[in-house]
Amino acid sequence: MTIRRLRSIRQKLVAVVMLTTLVALLVSIGTVIAYDLRNYHRALLGDMSTQAELLGHMTSAALTFDDAQLASENLASLRIRPSVRAGAIYNAHGTLFASYLAPGEVRAFPSQPQAEQMRVQGKHLVLYRRIVENGEFLGTVHLRADYDLVSRTIDYLAIALAVTLLAMLIAFLLMRRLDRIITAPIFAITVIAREVVTTRDYSRRAPRTSDDEAAELVDSFNAMLTEIEQRTGALESSNRELAHEAGQRARAQQEVMRLNEQLEVRVHERTVQLETTNAELAVAKEAAENANQAKSSFLSAMSHELRTPLNAILGFAQILTSESLPSTLVQKKEFAGHILKSGRHLLTLINEILDLAKVESGTVMLSMEPVGLAEMLAECQSMVEPMAQPRRIRVRFPDHCAAVVLADRTRLKQVLLNLLSNAVKYNREMGSVVFDCSVIGPDRVRLSVQDTGPGLRPDQLAKLFEPFNRLGQENGSEEGTGIGLVVTKRLVELMGGTIGVSSSVGMGTVFWVELKATDPVGSAFESRPAPALPDATPRPHGAHTLLYVEDNPANLKLIEEIVRFRSDLRLLTAPDGHLGIEMAKAHLPDLILLDLNLPCVSGADAFKELRSDPRTSHIPVIALTANAMPRDVERGIALGFARYLTKPINIEEFSEAINSTLAYVESRGATGKARQP
C-alpha cells in the first residue's frame, strides 16, 4: 500500500516518519557495514602479503642450501595464525619443497605453483608470491587463509536488522504520542464539516484550539461557512422569484408548442418529399458505383489474364533474339511452340472479351435456324477428346441424338464447347465427362454435361454466372478469364433457352441447357488434332539457390531457360503456394520468386507465412506477377517484397533484380546460412 492510498492524515504522518527513519537507518548502517568490510578486506590482503614476504625471506636460505627441514620449520610458524589454513614452498623448478596444513585441513596442494597473484576462491584467500633473493629466483610461496567476508556480512546484517527493528519501534511509539497534537485541529474541522453536510446547518463553527497553521485553517473554514450561509439565504430568495417566472414561461411554452405542432406537420410533408428524392439519388449513386466497381474489376482481371500469356510470348521471344542467351534448334522450336500456344490462348481471351462486349451492348447478331444435334455433337466430340486424352479423361456422347433445336449454329457450338471444355478442365485425373441429350416436352430439348470433378459449394453456385468467377476455382489453378459462363448464359437466353447447374461437393457437377425443338436438319463437321505438350528438364546445381513458385507451366519453363544460362544459380520450382512454403522451409533458398495468383495458398498469404517463420523470415522475396495495376504494385511494395516485377518480364530487368538482391544477401552474410541439397 502506498502513502497516497492511506485515508487518514494520522496514518500518512506515521508512514512518512517511519519511512524517513527507515531510510536514514539503512543509509547509515549500510555505510558503516560497507566501511568495515572494506577495511577487513584490505587488512587481510595486506597481512597475507606481508606474511608471504616474510616467509619468502626466511626460507630463501633453506632453498639455497636445499634444506627442506628448515623450510618446514619456517612454515610451522604459521600455527600462531589460525586463519592461515595451509602453506607451501615450491623450488625454482616448480616442485613442492615444503608444506604446512592447519589441524583439520585435508585439502591437497597444487602440483605446480601458479603465477604470482592473490585472489578470493570461495571461502578462502589464495596467494602465490615469488621468492627472489639478490635478483635470483629461488621459488614460490603459497598461502591459503580463511576469508570470512560472507559470514561477517551476515553477522552485520543480523545486527543491522535488530537495530532497525528497535529504532522503528521507538519511532512508532513516539509518533503515536505526538500525532494527536498535530492532527487534533484537523479532526475538529472534519467533524464540523460532516455535520454541516448532514444537517445543512451552516451556522455551526469549528473550535480554535491552537495558534499555528491549523488555527489559520480553522479560521478560514469558519469564514467559508459564514459566506455559504449568506449565499444560501440569497439563493432561496432568488429561487422564489424564479418559480414565479417559471409559471409564466410554462404558459408561454404551451403556446409555442401549439405553433410547433403546426410547423411539424409542414416539415413532415417536406421531409417526405426530400426522402423520396434522396432515395432516387441513392439508387442512381449505387448504380454508378456498381458500374465503376465493375469497370475496375474488369480492368484488373483483364490486366492479369492478358499479361500471363504475354509474359511467355515476350519472354521466349527475348531468348530467341538474344545473342547472350544462345539456344539450340530443338530449343528454338520448343520456345516457338510456347509462343504459339500462348498466342492462341491470348486470342481466345480476346475473343471472349469481345463476345462479352457484344452481348452486353446488344449487338450480337443471331441466325436462328434448325440445328441437328447429331452432327453438332460429332463436331464437339472431335474437338474435346484431344483435350481430354493427356489427362486420361473419358468423354462419352450419346450413340444417337435425332433431336433438332432452333438456334444459331455457331453460337450453339460455342456454348457446348465451353461447357465441355470446362468439364474437362476442372475434372480430376482419369475422370469422365458424360454428355446427354433428352426430350423433356413436346417442344423442349435438354442438353446436359456431367463431370466427375470436385464439385461446387452452394456459395460458389450462387456466384457461378458472375463475370471473372472462373467456375468457382478461386485458387486460380486454371487459365481463363472467368467470363465464358457469363457469355454462355446470355447466348442461351438470346436463343430463347435456359441454362442451369447442379453440383455435389466431391461428386461432380451437371450443367444443362434447354432449347426449343424444331424440324431436323444436318451438317458436316471437322476434327482437329490434339496439341503436343512440352517436357520440362531439371536445372543443374549452382552456387545460389533460387526458388520459383508459379502455377503456369509456360512461365516456369521461361524462368528455367533464363536461369539455365547462369552457372551461378540453382533453380527449384513449386506449382502452388502450399508446396512453395514447404520447399522454402526445407531448402532455405537464397532468393524466392513468388507469383501472387497461386492455387491452394495465394502469393500474399504465402509471403506473410514466410515472414512469420524465423527460419525463412530473412530470405528476400521478389514478386513476379501479372497483377500490374498501379494499386497492385503499391500494395505489393507495402507488403514488404524486395522487388515487384510484372509480367511479361524484361530479361535485363529480371537479371538486374536477381543480381542486386543476391549481392545484398551476400553483403549481410545470408549466403553463410546452411543449405540443403
XYZ file of C-alpha atoms in Angstrom:
677
model
C 0.000 0.000 0.000
C 1.416 3.422 -0.988
C 1.219 6.550 1.196
C -1.287 8.146 -1.232
C -3.766 5.326 -0.654
C -3.848 5.881 3.130
C -7.152 7.567 4.006
C -6.191 9.093 7.395
C -3.829 12.040 7.838
C -2.607 10.390 11.017
C -1.711 7.248 9.069
C 0.044 9.287 6.401
C 2.036 11.206 9.019
C 3.103 7.995 10.763
C 4.007 6.435 7.422
C 6.143 9.422 6.377
C 8.055 9.488 9.683
C 8.574 5.709 9.696
C 9.729 5.707 6.075
C 12.144 8.593 6.702
C 13.531 6.832 9.786
C 13.928 3.575 7.872
C 15.801 5.251 5.010
C 18.120 7.088 7.386
C 18.861 3.871 9.292
C 19.500 1.876 6.137
C 21.856 4.520 4.747
C 23.835 4.913 7.982
C 24.033 1.212 8.825
C 24.850 0.324 5.239
C 27.671 2.884 5.203
C 29.158 1.540 8.452
C 28.941 -2.088 7.245
C 30.481 -1.280 3.879
C 33.297 0.693 5.509
C 34.093 -2.080 7.992
C 34.015 -4.840 5.368
C 36.269 -2.766 3.117
C 38.790 -2.294 5.939
C 38.597 -6.008 6.767
C 39.315 -6.939 3.164
C 42.243 -4.521 2.872
C 43.698 -5.575 6.219
C 43.511 -9.280 5.317
C 45.154 -8.697 1.956
C 47.919 -6.622 3.492
C 48.509 -9.114 6.306
C 48.703 -12.080 3.918
C 51.037 -10.199 1.580
C 53.334 -9.302 4.494
C 53.263 -12.910 5.775
C 54.193 -14.205 2.325
C 57.103 -11.735 2.041
C 58.369 -12.771 5.497
C 58.178 -16.499 4.730
C 59.919 -15.962 1.403
C 62.782 -14.143 3.098
C 63.024 -16.754 5.906
C 63.096 -19.719 3.518
C 65.489 -18.232 0.958
C 68.470 -19.793 2.792
C 66.710 -23.182 3.000
C 66.050 -23.109 -0.739
C 69.613 -22.055 -1.449
C 71.086 -24.973 0.565
C 68.244 -27.387 -0.301
C 67.273 -27.721 3.366
C 63.637 -28.868 3.311
C 63.540 -29.372 7.109
C 64.434 -25.731 7.722
C 61.753 -24.659 5.276
C 59.165 -26.872 7.047
C 60.139 -25.342 10.414
C 59.657 -21.865 8.948
C 56.210 -22.859 7.681
C 55.375 -24.323 11.110
C 55.428 -20.781 12.479
C 52.025 -20.348 10.773
C 50.419 -22.215 13.695
C 50.171 -18.920 15.540
C 47.934 -17.661 12.694
C 44.714 -19.763 12.952
C 43.252 -18.003 9.940
C 46.041 -19.444 7.722
C 44.834 -22.924 6.758
C 47.719 -24.059 4.539
C 51.104 -23.014 3.242
C 53.678 -24.400 0.826
C 57.131 -23.652 -0.601
C 57.946 -24.546 -4.216
C 61.538 -24.544 -5.508
C 62.635 -22.779 -8.675
C 61.685 -25.858 -10.737
C 58.062 -25.695 -9.542
C 58.390 -28.802 -7.301
C 56.751 -28.860 -3.870
C 59.643 -28.291 -1.426
C 57.873 -27.959 1.958
C 54.245 -27.690 3.123
C 52.060 -26.922 6.118
C 48.429 -27.847 6.855
C 46.462 -26.479 9.774
C 44.762 -29.031 12.074
C 41.695 -30.484 10.401
C 42.735 -29.294 6.912
C 42.934 -32.114 4.329
C 42.884 -30.186 1.080
C 45.857 -31.068 -1.190
C 48.302 -28.590 -2.695
C 48.564 -27.813 -6.419
C 51.233 -29.855 -8.173
C 52.645 -26.712 -9.800
C 52.681 -23.123 -8.493
C 50.656 -20.559 -10.391
C 51.692 -17.098 -11.457
C 52.171 -14.502 -8.752
C 48.688 -13.454 -7.719
C 46.217 -13.019 -4.852
C 42.551 -13.994 -5.349
C 39.444 -14.973 -3.421
C 38.458 -18.595 -4.040
C 35.139 -19.456 -2.355
C 35.668 -19.009 1.427
C 39.485 -18.840 1.114
C 42.044 -16.247 0.121
C 44.730 -17.871 -2.070
C 48.147 -16.189 -2.538
C 51.203 -17.007 -4.663
C 54.380 -14.935 -4.134
C 57.766 -15.372 -5.872
C 60.920 -15.701 -3.717
C 63.699 -13.565 -5.183
C 66.993 -13.038 -3.365
C 69.714 -10.773 -4.799
C 67.948 -10.825 -8.163
C 67.849 -14.661 -8.273
C 64.504 -16.525 -8.459
C 64.564 -19.222 -5.754
C 60.946 -20.439 -5.590
C 57.350 -19.597 -4.773
C 55.385 -19.150 -1.514
C 51.778 -20.418 -1.486
C 49.339 -19.442 1.333
C 45.663 -20.270 1.783
C 43.724 -18.415 4.526
C 40.104 -18.208 5.656
C 38.125 -15.425 4.001
C 35.230 -14.682 6.354
C 33.728 -11.762 4.440
C 30.418 -13.574 3.843
C 29.940 -14.691 7.464
C 30.994 -11.270 8.692
C 28.481 -9.680 6.322
C 25.707 -11.970 7.614
C 26.562 -11.030 11.211
C 26.451 -7.348 10.334
C 23.119 -7.765 8.570
C 21.640 -9.534 11.601
C 22.843 -6.730 13.880
C 21.523 -4.123 11.416
C 18.115 -5.829 11.295
C 17.859 -5.871 15.068
C 18.900 -2.224 15.360
C 16.473 -1.212 12.593
C 13.514 -3.001 14.191
C 14.283 -1.460 17.586
C 14.646 2.051 16.108
C 11.434 1.700 14.094
C 9.541 0.546 17.182
C 10.762 3.531 19.191
C 9.893 5.931 16.342
C 6.414 4.397 16.049
C 5.725 4.757 19.781
C 6.881 8.369 19.741
C 4.659 9.198 16.778
C 1.666 7.602 18.473
C 2.162 10.052 21.341
C 2.866 13.151 19.238
C 0.483 12.839 16.284
C -2.557 13.936 18.338
C -1.022 17.379 18.859
C -0.706 17.871 15.090
C -3.925 16.247 13.853
C -6.435 17.309 16.590
C -7.410 20.668 14.888
C -7.836 18.911 11.535
C -10.077 16.252 13.112
C -12.223 19.009 14.648
C -12.743 20.603 11.219
C -13.600 17.201 9.766
C -16.311 16.563 12.368
C -17.927 20.001 11.872
C -17.813 19.625 8.064
C -19.518 16.207 8.245
C -22.299 17.598 10.497
C -22.855 20.583 8.170
C -23.203 18.294 5.147
C -25.675 16.074 7.018
C -27.877 18.725 8.641
C -27.466 21.620 6.185
C -26.936 23.845 9.240
C -24.396 26.439 8.103
C -24.413 28.212 11.489
C -22.026 25.650 13.027
C -18.402 26.728 13.703
C -15.183 24.762 14.373
C -13.316 25.454 17.694
C -9.889 27.172 17.605
C -7.511 25.045 19.766
C -4.055 26.320 18.753
C -2.136 29.287 17.340
C -0.302 27.613 14.450
C -1.171 26.963 10.787
C -4.002 24.669 11.886
C -5.619 27.645 13.673
C -5.478 29.638 10.420
C -7.148 26.688 8.671
C -9.964 26.732 11.306
C -10.481 30.493 10.817
C -10.632 30.086 7.040
C -13.104 27.199 7.379
C -15.391 29.228 9.680
C -15.233 32.213 7.297
C -16.216 29.903 4.446
C -19.243 28.665 6.430
C -20.316 32.282 7.057
C -20.068 33.057 3.323
C -22.034 29.920 2.428
C -24.764 30.807 4.963
C -25.200 34.260 3.465
C -25.273 32.991 -0.122
C -27.736 30.223 0.763
C -30.221 32.813 2.063
C -29.821 34.905 -1.072
C -30.261 31.817 -3.243
C -33.524 30.803 -1.553
C -34.953 34.254 -2.137
C -33.880 34.112 -5.768
C -35.479 30.661 -6.198
C -38.868 32.011 -5.127
C -38.655 34.702 -7.791
C -37.574 32.132 -10.376
C -40.541 29.900 -9.524
C -42.904 32.769 -10.296
C -41.156 33.439 -13.600
C -41.225 29.696 -14.428
C -45.017 29.694 -14.215
C -45.237 32.496 -16.737
C -42.756 30.763 -19.032
C -44.731 27.493 -18.875
C -47.812 29.230 -20.189
C -45.790 30.830 -22.957
C -44.212 27.459 -23.765
C -47.605 25.831 -24.243
C -48.426 28.419 -26.856
C -45.077 27.792 -28.578
C -45.746 24.019 -28.586
C -49.084 24.547 -30.299
C -47.374 26.553 -33.004
C -44.607 23.927 -33.280
C -47.157 21.198 -33.939
C -48.434 23.086 -36.915
C -44.868 23.634 -38.088
C -44.000 19.921 -37.666
C -46.846 18.936 -39.978
C -45.415 21.174 -42.662
C -41.843 19.915 -42.031
C -43.026 16.295 -42.244
C -44.562 16.908 -45.629
C -41.332 18.487 -46.892
C -39.271 15.671 -45.329
C -41.259 13.012 -47.165
C -40.587 14.811 -50.414
C -36.856 15.070 -49.640
C -36.623 11.391 -48.626
C -38.225 10.359 -51.888
C -35.773 12.492 -53.822
C -32.792 11.193 -51.745
C -33.868 7.579 -52.298
C -33.888 8.149 -56.034
C -30.456 9.778 -55.800
C -29.132 6.878 -53.682
C -30.311 4.344 -56.264
C -28.649 6.334 -59.012
C -25.448 6.676 -56.943
C -25.364 2.949 -56.165
C -25.814 2.130 -59.836
C -22.949 4.463 -60.725
C -20.712 2.976 -58.009
C -21.514 -0.566 -59.157
C -20.686 0.386 -62.714
C -17.403 1.947 -61.610
C -16.555 -1.099 -59.481
C -17.382 -3.430 -62.362
C -15.114 -1.366 -64.597
C -12.251 -1.578 -62.065
C -12.753 -5.338 -61.634
C -12.794 -5.805 -65.413
C -9.572 -3.818 -65.904
C -7.798 -5.624 -63.058
C -8.850 -9.088 -64.244
C -8.009 -8.359 -67.863
C -4.633 -6.903 -66.906
C -3.718 -10.161 -65.168
C -5.175 -12.553 -67.729
C -3.697 -10.780 -70.769
C -0.251 -10.305 -69.224
C 0.064 -14.019 -68.328
C 0.293 -15.321 -71.951
C 2.155 -12.155 -72.994
C 4.817 -12.995 -70.399
C 5.557 -16.317 -72.117
C 5.380 -14.786 -75.622
C 7.721 -11.854 -74.956
C 9.994 -13.840 -72.631
C 10.684 -16.692 -75.078
C 10.945 -14.187 -77.918
C 13.657 -12.313 -75.994
C 15.577 -15.569 -75.555
C 15.310 -16.355 -79.284
C 16.570 -12.891 -80.277
C 19.238 -12.517 -77.569
C 22.885 -13.062 -78.505
C 23.880 -13.533 -74.865
C 21.464 -16.481 -74.433
C 22.302 -18.953 -77.244
C 19.882 -21.840 -77.842
C 19.841 -24.987 -79.979
C 17.476 -25.645 -82.859
C 15.416 -28.030 -80.724
C 15.114 -25.413 -78.001
C 14.121 -22.754 -80.520
C 11.346 -24.996 -81.821
C 10.191 -25.653 -78.286
C 10.242 -21.923 -77.460
C 8.328 -21.160 -80.633
C 5.749 -23.772 -79.584
C 5.302 -21.997 -76.250
C 4.910 -18.676 -78.068
C 2.320 -20.169 -80.434
C 0.381 -21.802 -77.580
C 0.356 -18.585 -75.541
C -0.654 -16.569 -78.608
C -3.610 -18.855 -79.233
C -4.618 -18.579 -75.606
C -4.346 -14.791 -75.848
C -6.573 -14.848 -78.958
C -9.144 -16.925 -77.048
C -9.146 -14.389 -74.218
C -9.627 -11.513 -76.636
C -12.480 -13.325 -78.393
C -14.227 -13.959 -75.054
C -13.860 -10.297 -74.117
C -15.278 -9.237 -77.490
C -18.167 -11.708 -77.121
C -18.999 -10.320 -73.687
C -18.842 -6.760 -75.006
C -21.187 -7.645 -77.884
C -23.633 -9.425 -75.583
C -23.638 -6.549 -73.088
C -24.149 -3.935 -75.809
C -26.879 -5.983 -77.523
C -25.071 -6.037 -80.887
C -24.861 -9.847 -81.198
C -26.407 -10.930 -84.493
C -28.008 -14.403 -84.314
C -29.046 -16.516 -87.293
C -31.779 -18.731 -85.850
C -32.217 -21.950 -87.826
C -32.885 -25.652 -87.223
C -29.662 -27.322 -85.998
C -29.282 -31.127 -85.976
C -27.715 -32.204 -82.694
C -26.240 -35.439 -84.088
C -23.772 -33.675 -86.382
C -23.213 -30.868 -83.846
C -22.252 -33.393 -81.152
C -19.924 -35.192 -83.559
C -18.077 -31.913 -84.188
C -17.825 -31.211 -80.452
C -16.603 -34.756 -79.733
C -13.776 -34.491 -82.257
C -12.610 -31.241 -80.616
C -12.996 -32.211 -76.943
C -11.500 -35.713 -76.936
C -7.954 -34.489 -77.781
C -8.227 -32.074 -74.829
C -9.131 -34.948 -72.502
C -6.559 -37.513 -73.682
C -3.456 -36.082 -71.871
C -5.273 -36.429 -68.514
C -6.928 -39.774 -69.495
C -10.424 -38.366 -69.048
C -13.176 -40.401 -70.746
C -15.682 -38.380 -72.781
C -18.968 -40.120 -73.505
C -21.544 -38.904 -76.048
C -24.930 -40.476 -76.816
C -24.915 -43.096 -79.613
C -27.757 -41.359 -81.415
C -29.446 -37.989 -80.881
C -32.030 -37.248 -83.544
C -33.322 -34.087 -81.894
C -33.234 -30.782 -83.760
C -33.255 -27.418 -81.963
C -33.901 -23.860 -83.087
C -30.626 -21.976 -82.522
C -27.707 -20.129 -84.064
C -25.353 -22.917 -85.235
C -22.097 -21.065 -84.448
C -23.240 -19.791 -81.056
C -24.697 -23.196 -80.058
C -21.374 -24.825 -80.876
C -19.621 -22.149 -78.800
C -21.946 -22.847 -75.849
C -21.474 -26.635 -75.987
C -17.688 -26.414 -76.398
C -17.433 -24.030 -73.454
C -19.383 -26.393 -71.182
C -17.421 -29.447 -72.388
C -14.008 -27.759 -72.084
C -14.877 -26.619 -68.554
C -15.926 -30.185 -67.678
C -12.513 -31.419 -68.870
C -10.511 -28.542 -67.409
C -11.932 -28.805 -63.883
C -12.149 -32.612 -63.813
C -9.896 -34.991 -61.914
C -7.249 -37.206 -63.493
C -8.764 -40.326 -65.150
C -12.246 -38.866 -64.601
C -15.143 -38.869 -67.006
C -17.428 -36.430 -68.866
C -20.909 -37.571 -69.925
C -22.969 -35.651 -72.499
C -26.684 -36.448 -72.557
C -29.500 -35.410 -74.915
C -33.155 -35.879 -73.909
C -36.592 -34.589 -74.928
C -38.419 -33.203 -71.858
C -41.584 -31.953 -73.542
C -43.405 -31.568 -76.816
C -41.128 -28.741 -77.923
C -38.179 -28.711 -75.436
C -34.806 -30.497 -75.628
C -32.374 -30.696 -72.705
C -28.616 -30.995 -73.312
C -26.574 -31.830 -70.168
C -22.835 -32.105 -69.447
C -21.856 -34.073 -66.323
C -18.311 -34.294 -64.922
C -16.625 -36.116 -62.017
C -14.734 -33.102 -60.702
C -14.529 -31.811 -57.108
C -17.973 -30.193 -57.314
C -19.085 -26.754 -56.160
C -20.289 -25.486 -52.797
C -23.618 -23.616 -52.530
C -21.837 -20.278 -52.130
C -19.841 -20.984 -55.311
C -23.001 -21.898 -57.225
C -24.585 -18.585 -56.206
C -21.751 -16.633 -57.900
C -21.122 -19.046 -60.773
C -22.552 -16.887 -63.561
C -20.861 -13.683 -62.374
C -18.016 -12.280 -64.525
C -14.454 -13.412 -63.748
C -15.608 -16.183 -61.378
C -13.600 -18.885 -63.165
C -16.085 -21.664 -62.382
C -15.674 -21.270 -58.633
C -11.919 -22.017 -58.810
C -10.800 -19.163 -56.525
C -7.298 -20.564 -56.276
C -6.652 -19.685 -59.936
C -5.289 -23.144 -60.888
C -6.721 -22.984 -64.468
C -6.289 -20.469 -67.233
C -9.247 -18.357 -68.331
C -10.999 -15.074 -67.830
C -13.985 -16.404 -65.955
C -16.388 -14.754 -68.406
C -17.056 -17.847 -70.538
C -20.042 -18.949 -68.465
C -21.413 -15.399 -68.471
C -21.305 -15.311 -72.284
C -22.723 -18.853 -72.433
C -25.691 -17.986 -70.230
C -26.564 -14.850 -72.158
C -26.179 -16.552 -75.546
C -28.539 -19.331 -74.423
C -31.060 -16.755 -73.254
C -30.753 -14.828 -76.556
C -31.553 -18.089 -78.380
C -34.724 -18.462 -76.279
C -33.338 -21.154 -73.985
C -32.462 -21.587 -70.323
C -29.318 -22.814 -68.560
C -28.910 -24.322 -65.099
C -26.459 -26.201 -62.892
C -26.496 -28.662 -60.014
C -23.447 -29.875 -58.087
C -22.390 -32.066 -55.158
C -19.056 -31.479 -53.412
C -16.775 -34.437 -54.090
C -19.170 -35.971 -56.647
C -19.192 -33.640 -59.645
C -21.252 -31.019 -61.486
C -24.022 -31.123 -64.104
C -24.679 -28.204 -66.479
C -27.849 -28.347 -68.600
C -29.241 -26.243 -71.436
C -32.878 -26.332 -72.606
C -33.723 -25.174 -76.150
C -36.811 -25.194 -78.364
C -37.195 -28.272 -80.578
C -37.894 -27.975 -84.343
C -37.651 -29.961 -87.605
C -34.411 -31.938 -88.308
C -31.510 -30.730 -90.500
C -27.869 -31.923 -90.927
C -24.350 -30.518 -91.367
C -20.788 -31.620 -91.709
C -18.103 -31.481 -89.080
C -14.315 -31.443 -88.868
C -11.914 -32.794 -86.319
C -8.818 -31.107 -85.004
C -5.633 -32.810 -83.793
C -4.555 -32.582 -80.150
C -1.707 -30.206 -79.370
C 1.605 -31.596 -78.119
C 2.727 -30.943 -74.546
C 6.298 -29.804 -73.914
C 8.556 -31.658 -71.462
C 10.431 -29.877 -68.666
C 14.137 -30.540 -67.939
C 15.733 -30.262 -64.469
C 18.170 -27.474 -63.679
C 21.741 -28.199 -62.611
C 23.077 -27.180 -59.228
C 24.565 -23.700 -58.727
C 26.219 -21.514 -56.151
C 22.966 -19.750 -55.164
C 19.615 -21.487 -54.664
C 16.626 -19.784 -56.351
C 13.047 -20.934 -55.582
C 10.332 -20.003 -58.145
C 6.688 -20.500 -57.068
C 4.477 -20.381 -60.205
C 1.411 -22.376 -61.329
C 1.732 -21.590 -65.062
C 3.920 -24.234 -66.832
C 4.967 -21.876 -69.630
C 6.168 -19.226 -67.161
C 8.052 -21.916 -65.212
C 9.733 -23.044 -68.426
C 10.669 -19.446 -69.303
C 12.468 -18.878 -65.990
C 14.123 -22.315 -66.260
C 15.559 -21.374 -69.652
C 16.772 -17.988 -68.418
C 18.446 -19.490 -65.342
C 19.905 -22.378 -67.407
C 22.444 -19.972 -68.915
C 23.709 -18.936 -65.480
C 26.053 -21.424 -63.803
C 25.913 -19.473 -60.525
C 22.203 -20.224 -59.970
C 20.367 -23.402 -58.958
C 16.601 -23.311 -59.628
C 13.892 -25.011 -57.561
C 10.229 -24.763 -58.649
C 6.879 -25.203 -56.918
C 3.470 -25.221 -58.672
C 1.412 -23.822 -55.775
C 1.721 -21.680 -52.655
C 1.494 -24.508 -50.115
C 4.300 -26.532 -51.726
C 6.335 -23.355 -52.161
C 6.187 -22.655 -48.406
C 7.237 -26.216 -47.571
C 10.150 -26.126 -50.061
C 11.318 -22.770 -48.682
C 11.428 -24.214 -45.160
C 13.143 -27.403 -46.323
C 15.783 -25.930 -48.701
C 16.261 -22.398 -47.250
C 16.979 -20.803 -50.684
C 18.956 -17.580 -51.081
C 16.099 -15.917 -53.027
C 12.410 -16.626 -53.702
C 10.441 -15.605 -56.816
C 6.726 -15.590 -55.960
C 3.651 -15.318 -58.171
C 0.671 -13.697 -56.412
C -2.144 -15.644 -58.113
C -1.442 -19.167 -56.866
C -3.631 -22.206 -56.138
C -4.103 -23.535 -52.558
C -2.455 -20.503 -50.907
C -2.324 -17.050 -52.515
C 1.022 -15.350 -53.030
C 0.273 -12.650 -50.438
C -0.671 -15.239 -47.790
C 2.398 -17.337 -48.630
C 4.614 -14.244 -48.239
C 3.097 -13.475 -44.820
C 3.674 -17.050 -43.631
C 7.299 -16.978 -44.825
C 7.857 -13.697 -42.943
C 6.277 -15.071 -39.726
C 8.541 -18.176 -39.656
C 12.005 -17.466 -38.098
C 13.583 -19.988 -40.484
C 12.506 -18.109 -43.621
C 11.937 -14.548 -42.406
C 15.434 -13.477 -43.575
C 15.016 -14.747 -47.166
C 14.314 -11.899 -49.668
C 11.223 -12.418 -51.838
C 10.681 -10.884 -55.296
C 7.101 -10.654 -56.578
C 6.830 -11.859 -60.196
C 3.192 -11.430 -61.201
C 0.800 -10.301 -63.895
C -1.005 -8.020 -61.405
C 0.369 -4.824 -62.915
C -2.248 -2.242 -61.984
C -0.774 0.714 -60.016
C -2.724 -0.160 -56.887
C -1.429 -3.771 -57.129
C 2.170 -2.552 -57.295
C 1.648 -0.204 -54.332
C 0.027 -2.988 -52.321
C 2.937 -5.350 -53.086
C 5.582 -2.804 -52.056
C 3.631 -2.118 -48.848
C 3.653 -5.851 -48.017
C 7.476 -5.806 -47.977
C 8.590 -7.520 -51.210
C 12.253 -6.894 -52.042
C 11.261 -6.104 -55.664
C 7.978 -6.128 -57.603
C 8.367 -7.379 -61.204
C 5.380 -7.555 -63.546
C 4.681 -9.935 -66.428
C 5.648 -10.018 -69.194
C 9.142 -9.831 -67.742
C 12.090 -7.928 -69.177
C 15.096 -10.283 -69.011
C 17.599 -7.486 -68.344
C 15.432 -6.060 -65.550
C 14.888 -9.584 -64.216
C 18.648 -10.334 -64.186
C 19.406 -6.984 -62.534
C 16.860 -7.687 -59.798
C 18.356 -11.163 -59.194
C 21.941 -9.850 -59.121
C 21.252 -6.870 -56.851
C 19.223 -8.939 -54.396
C 21.861 -11.708 -54.223
C 24.565 -9.048 -53.738
C 22.589 -7.676 -50.791
C 22.230 -11.221 -49.386
C 25.984 -11.754 -49.617
C 26.738 -8.386 -48.025
C 24.712 -9.209 -44.927
C 26.098 -12.741 -44.680
C 22.925 -14.599 -45.595
C 24.823 -16.860 -48.014
C 26.617 -18.280 -44.990
C 23.449 -19.993 -43.827
C 23.271 -23.749 -44.232
C 21.601 -25.014 -47.394
C 20.048 -28.355 -48.037
C 20.583 -30.067 -51.382
